[in-house]
């Protein structure tokens, strides 16, 4: 037989758990234990609410009996995690003709009528889901009840039990609705997540003495700095103060009236309650309170709302005050939150040519070329071009394009539209709801009435912190990374047990990596150094050389440039390891593709156009990514690697003379056979010996291999015999494991993910099952051959928390990711090692 669903009065000793009664019920119990003035409250468990949804109510008379006759009640939702949502609060249950008459005696007719009308409206619209139109405009209780009766063919219920029963049923069923279910699952709620409810005696907020309601918090929502903020509204209930423009301040304020003016003792009591909660609930809370004739009630407290920056500041301050441990502070911050702190902003005082304005949906600013489709964004990003994705609104198919873009702009939507939510998750600036924008997807144009037309490829700047869309590029300032952020990073460094290096090709990248406090550079792609216009010509001369002497002459001119690059890198990194990857791309990438470029090159090299043309044609390959590149160039045109090795060694001597000794790590790309390594190693060792004997200086270096082909992973044992380290280049390794072009997969990746062929784009999220298995094989075979072998990953996947978890488990020494991913990687790494210890963290 089914038992009657039960309920529990919230007392200091009642058996209540977040996992059975929800977060709000548990929090209210903590407030009761702190002896704060919480009105009498009853908690309904997840099981009870499930029973109510199925039509079985608790014993209503005994439930109401807890509060005594004549009490007005509120009902609030209490889900396990506050961000899983829940149906909205219903106030003033128990308003009847008799109660209204009683209130008219104590509070006056107007106040009583206003409460009664507002309850009838809320009961009709929010509980019974009747049409709202009939209840609009000023109204008396008589008219409101007549409207109710017309619609329902029943009189307005005149007893608390019946009203409360309807409220409970309506809230229980709302939780079961499809939209509510989808919304909470998007926030990580399990399919069977339950809803608890709390029934609380109303503290009215109206009366002759100081009466009203308000919300107060003690940390600024944008920065997290200690600051009393909030609003208070006289003669009001619930959270009305937050939505009224004429609400008063809490503390005295030159901008308007304040609670402190009329009730200074209440303000002191609220501040004391805030301090007590911070100490004992170990969190910055936002308090909802009511005053009735000067008497304070604390109705509810929730984690105070906060930006990413405030999240970090609050956690660090709690740890610095000894309220939580450093490990707990680290565990409280979702790693991707840090992206919000890392973003550039439009410089102060910069002249703004504002094209139009929208909703500031995700912070930071970015400049880029306009693109109108996710596919174009991906294509542009593949060419290293910064772009801003402009859409009417975004949908899940746009995800990959959003990853590729620097910022997102939508004509429609708001703070919680798809674009806004995803952009915040990715740490990208985003402006939504720019309704004056006129987009023409077919013509690929964008305009605002009265302004010029913008085409695909035109440059704009998006300020996601203000909502401005600016014409052209504007100077941006780097984010401030001191204070709480720096402390958090220090603590992460102390907690983590895997190295974090950066991929850095230029001195600017290296300097940025240093600001984030990396353990070294894990990948310097040297070919980027040759795209500088002054060097490109010499590079092309080298490519066009007809004989070894001419090639040597061109390389001799490149040598000092490379040496200067490396000296600068070594000096910036101050003795930390720097892994330099030898030349990787196919040579034809350095040659012009169009007629004008070919003619200019012919002039520069003093050659007939036809000769230039035929040389370019001779370098063309059907499949360049699988052709003459990487170590294959090193084997067949050895002078390039020899020049690079000489530049590295000479720079080592120079930089070591000026500072900490440098031990360069030289990495050979695209290896697939042991013999390739032997050939390159032999030459590099000869160059090292030459540089040592010519300079009379000693130095050490390490030579390693980039594992980017499945064969290199499979043959890692024999390759490791000649390598001090192996670094998994998971971009190429993914490409080659799947046989899937890095540059072309974007065209069908959305379809593949949507159809569930791949769970995620394997170029974004490491394929642990396939590519990961090859990596484990390679790691295991390599280490068996050479136990001290250093292992790492340097593909784009490296900064992702899931990759870091994998790399830790596999015993890698470090991961190497782009500088802006370093903070997220550090925090994720710290969290993983803390999770492995026993956590003294009572999750709340
Ligand atoms: C890789 O292939 O993973 C890698 C890091 O090298 P690149 O992206 O330069 O090919
Ligand atoms: Mg590669």
Short mmCIF file of N, CA and C and ligand atoms in Angstrom, two decimals, residues 523 525 581 584 625 629 669-670 706 708 729-733 735-736 742 794, ligand 2:
data_model
loop_
_atom_site.label_atom_id
_atom_site.label_comp_id
_atom_site.label_asym_id
_atom_site.label_seq_id
_atom_site.Cartn_x
_atom_site.Cartn_y
_atom_site.Cartn_z
N UNK A 523 56.59 23.79 -27.97
CA UNK A 523 56.59 23.74 -29.44
C UNK A 523 56.81 25.13 -29.98
N UNK A 525 57.23 26.58 -33.61
CA UNK A 525 57.15 26.20 -35.04
C UNK A 525 58.01 27.18 -35.82
N UNK A 581 61.04 23.07 -33.03
CA UNK A 581 60.76 22.08 -34.06
C UNK A 581 61.42 22.51 -35.36
N UNK A 584 58.98 22.34 -41.03
CA UNK A 584 57.94 21.32 -41.22
C UNK A 584 57.15 21.40 -42.53
N UNK A 625 50.14 17.59 -47.75
CA UNK A 625 50.25 17.26 -46.32
C UNK A 625 50.86 15.88 -46.11
N UNK A 629 57.52 17.00 -46.85
CA UNK A 629 57.51 17.96 -45.74
C UNK A 629 58.13 17.31 -44.51
N UNK A 669 60.02 16.80 -36.94
CA UNK A 669 58.60 16.55 -37.23
C UNK A 669 58.34 15.44 -38.25
N UNK A 670 57.15 14.90 -38.17
CA UNK A 670 56.58 13.97 -39.16
C UNK A 670 57.39 12.70 -39.40
N UNK A 706 58.78 14.19 -32.91
CA UNK A 706 57.38 14.51 -32.82
C UNK A 706 56.61 13.31 -33.38
N UNK A 708 53.68 12.06 -35.00
CA UNK A 708 52.52 12.60 -35.73
C UNK A 708 51.97 11.61 -36.73
N UNK A 729 52.15 15.03 -31.62
CA UNK A 729 51.51 16.11 -32.38
C UNK A 729 50.14 15.61 -32.81
N UNK A 730 49.17 15.87 -31.96
CA UNK A 730 47.87 15.22 -32.16
C UNK A 730 47.04 15.83 -33.30
N UNK A 731 47.49 16.98 -33.83
CA UNK A 731 46.76 17.51 -34.99
C UNK A 731 46.99 16.57 -36.17
N UNK A 732 48.28 16.36 -36.50
CA UNK A 732 48.57 15.45 -37.61
C UNK A 732 48.24 14.00 -37.25
N UNK A 733 48.48 13.65 -35.99
CA UNK A 733 48.20 12.25 -35.62
C UNK A 733 46.71 11.94 -35.76
N UNK A 735 44.68 13.54 -37.88
CA UNK A 735 44.47 13.55 -39.33
C UNK A 735 44.83 12.21 -39.95
N UNK A 736 45.98 11.69 -39.51
CA UNK A 736 46.47 10.47 -40.15
C UNK A 736 45.82 9.21 -39.58
N UNK A 742 42.72 17.72 -42.05
CA UNK A 742 42.53 18.81 -41.08
C UNK A 742 41.86 20.00 -41.72
N UNK A 794 51.62 18.11 -27.83
CA UNK A 794 51.69 19.53 -28.21
C UNK A 794 50.68 19.91 -29.28
MG1 LIG B 2 52.03 18.56 -37.25
#
